[in-house]
Amino acid sequence: MTRLSLTLLAILAGTTAIADTALTYGPRPAYLVSQMTDSPLKEQLLACADQIPARSDFSIGHRGAPLMFPEHTVESHVAAAQMGAGILECDVTFTADLELVCRHAQNDLHTTTNILVTPLADKCTTGFRPANGDSVASAECRTSDITLAEFQTLDPKMDAANTAATTPEEYLNGTANWRTDLYAANTTLMTHAESIALFRDLGAKFTPELKSPAVEMPFNGFSQQDYAQKLVDEYKAAGIPASDVWLQSFNLDDVLYWIENEPAFGAQAVYLMDEYETVDGYTPHDPATWPNTMEDLKAMGVNIIAPPTWMLVTLQDGKIVPSALARAAKAADLQIITWTLERSGPLANGGGWYFQGINDAITNDGAYFDLLDVLAQDVGVIGVFSDWPATTTYYANCMGL
């Protein structure tokens, strides 16, 4: 039995208490409320200080709880479940022997594991290159470079790299100062099938994302359609009802494949919108530039979209309000999930990428709740991914979501 399997069994042996009773907000939600500018929302959230934590499907663990735990590890997902996340995410990719594993990208092993300081470094697509003059340190290691058995020998770490590094050891030591390495030791990678077993026993539901391959498809005879089908087949093999699974992909063709070939799963498959990166001239606040209208997507059979938070809001007279995209999705009867809260670090100087378009209104960490309230009450999202699910759980419990 592998180290991973032994660790998973040991954790699962104690999950009954986690699933049923041992939920906690921890100190962060109260801290964020204390940082808010005085408002009726702040008063409402303060009044919920004594509420008892309850699991909520509105609260979605984004790769677990990676604000402080290495993403897509057993421990990260257990932490998210303890914070009341009702839905947990395994980003899915595949190994050289076509086994599905939980990784945010097929080519992120060099920043999320210790592979560069193991003998498996020789198998990486691109080995470590030290920083030199104007050239930053780099590497590229893919799950498809190694077998499942080899993947299971790796140690996970916080997703980060020191691009000024001159050695592999230095390269691995790049965690942002607002995250932490306190919980990085002795954490455990997972296969997709193991994530299903863990999430089920934690009392959570499932939202796997089919990640775009870094290799040319078909890969060793494994087509994109085979890949999309294998994802579904692992839920079927585990006896998980389709109603508990929200499949995700940035590739609209994947979503359409599920709608046509696995309609029970396809009915709540989630189209992750990233046209802001892939279509020249696309402006999320200008419907004339959209590659597909919301009505187009609905006619294709898509029922749920998932844009990033910033695409759903804009500023009007200094106030955060729903964007044209959000209004159009509502008019087309599309449900909305969004990502990712708590991924921006401290907000004293705005919130960076996830707050673009509203950065001028962001002055303190309490703005996480201000944005969340607009997303929930005005945009009408049905779920929010968070790097620290206690925040979304606290809000959902306070608002009865």
PDB file of C-alpha atoms in Angstrom, residues 186-331:
ATOM      1  CA  ASN A 186       3.831  15.855   5.867  1.00  0.00           C
ATOM      2  CA  THR A 187       0.981  16.716   3.508  1.00  0.00           C
ATOM      3  CA  THR A 188      -0.332  14.247   0.961  1.00  0.00           C
ATOM      4  CA  LEU A 189      -1.034  14.322  -2.772  1.00  0.00           C
ATOM      5  CA  MET A 190      -4.187  12.647  -4.141  1.00  0.00           C
ATOM      6  CA  THR A 191      -5.473  10.829  -7.162  1.00  0.00           C
ATOM      7  CA  HIS A 192      -8.863  11.936  -8.449  1.00  0.00           C
ATOM      8  CA  ALA A 193     -10.433   8.664  -7.262  1.00  0.00           C
ATOM      9  CA  GLU A 194      -8.993   9.199  -3.784  1.00  0.00           C
ATOM     10  CA  SER A 195     -10.412  12.723  -3.723  1.00  0.00           C
ATOM     11  CA  ILE A 196     -13.867  11.272  -4.411  1.00  0.00           C
ATOM     12  CA  ALA A 197     -13.554   8.919  -1.448  1.00  0.00           C
ATOM     13  CA  LEU A 198     -12.264  11.673   0.815  1.00  0.00           C
ATOM     14  CA  PHE A 199     -14.859  14.293  -0.120  1.00  0.00           C
ATOM     15  CA  ARG A 200     -17.709  11.806   0.241  1.00  0.00           C
ATOM     16  CA  ASP A 201     -16.572  10.816   3.717  1.00  0.00           C
ATOM     17  CA  LEU A 202     -16.115  14.448   4.697  1.00  0.00           C
ATOM     18  CA  GLY A 203     -19.781  15.023   3.856  1.00  0.00           C
ATOM     19  CA  ALA A 204     -18.982  17.300   0.906  1.00  0.00           C
ATOM     20  CA  LYS A 205     -20.057  17.363  -2.741  1.00  0.00           C
ATOM     21  CA  PHE A 206     -17.806  17.527  -5.787  1.00  0.00           C
ATOM     22  CA  THR A 207     -16.698  20.048  -8.405  1.00  0.00           C
ATOM     23  CA  PRO A 208     -13.819  18.589 -10.445  1.00  0.00           C
ATOM     24  CA  GLU A 209     -12.243  20.720 -13.152  1.00  0.00           C
ATOM     25  CA  LEU A 210     -10.924  19.060 -16.291  1.00  0.00           C
ATOM     26  CA  LYS A 211      -7.665  20.936 -16.771  1.00  0.00           C
ATOM     27  CA  SER A 212      -6.368  21.801 -20.222  1.00  0.00           C
ATOM     28  CA  PRO A 213      -3.556  19.399 -21.168  1.00  0.00           C
ATOM     29  CA  ALA A 214      -0.049  20.771 -21.545  1.00  0.00           C
ATOM     30  CA  VAL A 215       0.645  17.998 -24.054  1.00  0.00           C
ATOM     31  CA  GLU A 216      -0.722  17.584 -27.542  1.00  0.00           C
ATOM     32  CA  MET A 217      -3.869  15.492 -27.657  1.00  0.00           C
ATOM     33  CA  PRO A 218      -4.372  12.656 -28.349  1.00  0.00           C
ATOM     34  CA  PHE A 219      -1.621  11.661 -25.909  1.00  0.00           C
ATOM     35  CA  ASN A 220      -0.547   8.048 -26.347  1.00  0.00           C
ATOM     36  CA  GLY A 221      -3.940   7.397 -27.941  1.00  0.00           C
ATOM     37  CA  PHE A 222      -5.803   9.232 -25.140  1.00  0.00           C
ATOM     38  CA  SER A 223      -8.132  11.784 -26.755  1.00  0.00           C
ATOM     39  CA  GLN A 224      -9.745  14.851 -25.204  1.00  0.00           C
ATOM     40  CA  GLN A 225     -13.079  13.007 -25.307  1.00  0.00           C
ATOM     41  CA  ASP A 226     -11.510   9.991 -23.567  1.00  0.00           C
ATOM     42  CA  TYR A 227     -10.193  12.360 -20.917  1.00  0.00           C
ATOM     43  CA  ALA A 228     -13.587  14.011 -20.374  1.00  0.00           C
ATOM     44  CA  GLN A 229     -15.288  10.611 -20.201  1.00  0.00           C
ATOM     45  CA  LYS A 230     -12.751   9.113 -17.792  1.00  0.00           C
ATOM     46  CA  LEU A 231     -13.493  11.933 -15.368  1.00  0.00           C
ATOM     47  CA  VAL A 232     -17.205  11.058 -15.337  1.00  0.00           C
ATOM     48  CA  ASP A 233     -16.527   7.332 -15.197  1.00  0.00           C
ATOM     49  CA  GLU A 234     -14.679   7.657 -11.882  1.00  0.00           C
ATOM     50  CA  TYR A 235     -17.789   9.196 -10.276  1.00  0.00           C
ATOM     51  CA  LYS A 236     -19.947   6.449 -11.707  1.00  0.00           C
ATOM     52  CA  ALA A 237     -17.557   3.785 -10.407  1.00  0.00           C
ATOM     53  CA  ALA A 238     -17.770   5.340  -6.926  1.00  0.00           C
ATOM     54  CA  GLY A 239     -21.590   5.424  -7.033  1.00  0.00           C
ATOM     55  CA  ILE A 240     -21.758   9.220  -6.760  1.00  0.00           C
ATOM     56  CA  PRO A 241     -25.075  10.664  -8.029  1.00  0.00           C
ATOM     57  CA  ALA A 242     -24.761  13.191 -10.840  1.00  0.00           C
ATOM     58  CA  SER A 243     -26.743  15.694  -8.765  1.00  0.00           C
ATOM     59  CA  ASP A 244     -23.788  15.919  -6.336  1.00  0.00           C
ATOM     60  CA  VAL A 245     -21.230  16.677  -9.060  1.00  0.00           C
ATOM     61  CA  TRP A 246     -20.561  19.994 -10.790  1.00  0.00           C
ATOM     62  CA  LEU A 247     -18.117  19.175 -13.594  1.00  0.00           C
ATOM     63  CA  GLN A 248     -16.084  22.186 -14.743  1.00  0.00           C
ATOM     64  CA  SER A 249     -14.007  23.154 -17.760  1.00  0.00           C
ATOM     65  CA  PHE A 250     -12.669  26.291 -19.433  1.00  0.00           C
ATOM     66  CA  ASN A 251     -13.045  24.380 -22.703  1.00  0.00           C
ATOM     67  CA  LEU A 252     -16.622  24.851 -23.911  1.00  0.00           C
ATOM     68  CA  ASP A 253     -16.274  21.700 -26.039  1.00  0.00           C
ATOM     69  CA  ASP A 254     -15.759  19.649 -22.857  1.00  0.00           C
ATOM     70  CA  VAL A 255     -18.977  21.034 -21.398  1.00  0.00           C
ATOM     71  CA  LEU A 256     -20.856  20.329 -24.634  1.00  0.00           C
ATOM     72  CA  TYR A 257     -19.430  16.784 -24.665  1.00  0.00           C
ATOM     73  CA  TRP A 258     -20.867  16.132 -21.209  1.00  0.00           C
ATOM     74  CA  ILE A 259     -24.214  17.673 -22.154  1.00  0.00           C
ATOM     75  CA  GLU A 260     -24.487  15.366 -25.172  1.00  0.00           C
ATOM     76  CA  ASN A 261     -22.918  12.161 -23.844  1.00  0.00           C
ATOM     77  CA  GLU A 262     -23.562  12.325 -20.092  1.00  0.00           C
ATOM     78  CA  PRO A 263     -26.721  14.438 -19.825  1.00  0.00           C
ATOM     79  CA  ALA A 264     -27.287  13.756 -16.118  1.00  0.00           C
ATOM     80  CA  PHE A 265     -23.845  15.193 -15.365  1.00  0.00           C
ATOM     81  CA  GLY A 266     -24.012  17.716 -18.193  1.00  0.00           C
ATOM     82  CA  ALA A 267     -27.159  19.328 -16.778  1.00  0.00           C
ATOM     83  CA  GLN A 268     -25.071  21.051 -14.110  1.00  0.00           C
ATOM     84  CA  ALA A 269     -21.701  21.125 -15.849  1.00  0.00           C
ATOM     85  CA  VAL A 270     -20.009  24.487 -15.307  1.00  0.00           C
ATOM     86  CA  TYR A 271     -18.537  26.552 -18.121  1.00  0.00           C
ATOM     87  CA  LEU A 272     -15.567  28.440 -16.698  1.00  0.00           C
ATOM     88  CA  MET A 273     -15.404  31.671 -18.674  1.00  0.00           C
ATOM     89  CA  ASP A 274     -11.925  32.903 -19.538  1.00  0.00           C
ATOM     90  CA  GLU A 275     -12.531  34.766 -22.778  1.00  0.00           C
ATOM     91  CA  TYR A 276     -10.754  37.753 -21.251  1.00  0.00           C
ATOM     92  CA  GLU A 277      -7.525  35.855 -21.993  1.00  0.00           C
ATOM     93  CA  THR A 278      -8.312  34.103 -25.265  1.00  0.00           C
ATOM     94  CA  VAL A 279     -10.291  36.474 -27.487  1.00  0.00           C
ATOM     95  CA  ASP A 280      -8.761  39.644 -28.868  1.00  0.00           C
ATOM     96  CA  GLY A 281     -10.806  42.709 -28.120  1.00  0.00           C
ATOM     97  CA  TYR A 282     -13.030  40.947 -25.578  1.00  0.00           C
ATOM     98  CA  THR A 283     -14.386  43.258 -22.903  1.00  0.00           C
ATOM     99  CA  PRO A 284     -16.480  41.606 -20.175  1.00  0.00           C
ATOM    100  CA  HIS A 285     -18.505  44.776 -19.667  1.00  0.00           C
ATOM    101  CA  ASP A 286     -19.273  45.168 -23.391  1.00  0.00           C
ATOM    102  CA  PRO A 287     -21.761  42.542 -24.697  1.00  0.00           C
ATOM    103  CA  ALA A 288     -20.891  43.427 -28.307  1.00  0.00           C
ATOM    104  CA  THR A 289     -17.461  41.816 -27.843  1.00  0.00           C
ATOM    105  CA  TRP A 290     -18.597  38.527 -26.281  1.00  0.00           C
ATOM    106  CA  PRO A 291     -17.760  35.413 -28.378  1.00  0.00           C
ATOM    107  CA  ASN A 292     -21.055  33.847 -27.220  1.00  0.00           C
ATOM    108  CA  THR A 293     -24.034  35.684 -25.804  1.00  0.00           C
ATOM    109  CA  MET A 294     -25.635  34.366 -22.648  1.00  0.00           C
ATOM    110  CA  GLU A 295     -28.612  33.316 -24.760  1.00  0.00           C
ATOM    111  CA  ASP A 296     -26.236  31.410 -27.078  1.00  0.00           C
ATOM    112  CA  LEU A 297     -24.813  29.459 -24.156  1.00  0.00           C
ATOM    113  CA  LYS A 298     -28.260  28.677 -22.780  1.00  0.00           C
ATOM    114  CA  ALA A 299     -29.366  27.416 -26.213  1.00  0.00           C
ATOM    115  CA  MET A 300     -26.350  25.084 -26.270  1.00  0.00           C
ATOM    116  CA  GLY A 301     -27.590  23.476 -23.057  1.00  0.00           C
ATOM    117  CA  VAL A 302     -25.246  25.278 -20.666  1.00  0.00           C
ATOM    118  CA  ASN A 303     -27.014  26.029 -17.387  1.00  0.00           C
ATOM    119  CA  ILE A 304     -24.175  27.320 -15.199  1.00  0.00           C
ATOM    120  CA  ILE A 305     -21.349  29.734 -15.980  1.00  0.00           C
ATOM    121  CA  ALA A 306     -18.397  30.594 -13.759  1.00  0.00           C
ATOM    122  CA  PRO A 307     -16.578  33.840 -14.553  1.00  0.00           C
ATOM    123  CA  PRO A 308     -13.995  35.283 -12.136  1.00  0.00           C
ATOM    124  CA  THR A 309     -15.359  37.693  -9.542  1.00  0.00           C
ATOM    125  CA  TRP A 310     -14.189  40.833 -11.340  1.00  0.00           C
ATOM    126  CA  MET A 311     -16.179  40.044 -14.490  1.00  0.00           C
ATOM    127  CA  LEU A 312     -19.410  40.131 -12.486  1.00  0.00           C
ATOM    128  CA  VAL A 313     -19.073  43.571 -10.901  1.00  0.00           C
ATOM    129  CA  THR A 314     -18.229  47.145 -11.775  1.00  0.00           C
ATOM    130  CA  LEU A 315     -18.232  50.537 -10.060  1.00  0.00           C
ATOM    131  CA  GLN A 316     -21.099  52.992 -10.387  1.00  0.00           C
ATOM    132  CA  ASP A 317     -20.778  56.270  -8.480  1.00  0.00           C
ATOM    133  CA  GLY A 318     -18.141  54.588  -6.310  1.00  0.00           C
ATOM    134  CA  LYS A 319     -20.430  51.678  -5.417  1.00  0.00           C
ATOM    135  CA  ILE A 320     -19.898  48.023  -6.386  1.00  0.00           C
ATOM    136  CA  VAL A 321     -22.772  46.909  -8.649  1.00  0.00           C
ATOM    137  CA  PRO A 322     -23.485  43.982 -11.038  1.00  0.00           C
ATOM    138  CA  SER A 323     -21.807  44.132 -14.444  1.00  0.00           C
ATOM    139  CA  ALA A 324     -23.474  43.830 -17.839  1.00  0.00           C
ATOM    140  CA  LEU A 325     -22.326  40.209 -17.944  1.00  0.00           C
ATOM    141  CA  ALA A 326     -24.023  39.464 -14.636  1.00  0.00           C
ATOM    142  CA  ARG A 327     -27.254  41.115 -15.725  1.00  0.00           C
ATOM    143  CA  ALA A 328     -27.253  39.313 -19.094  1.00  0.00           C
ATOM    144  CA  ALA A 329     -26.647  35.936 -17.444  1.00  0.00           C
ATOM    145  CA  LYS A 330     -29.582  36.505 -15.116  1.00  0.00           C
ATOM    146  CA  ALA A 331     -31.808  37.528 -18.021  1.00  0.00           C
TER     147      ALA A 331
END
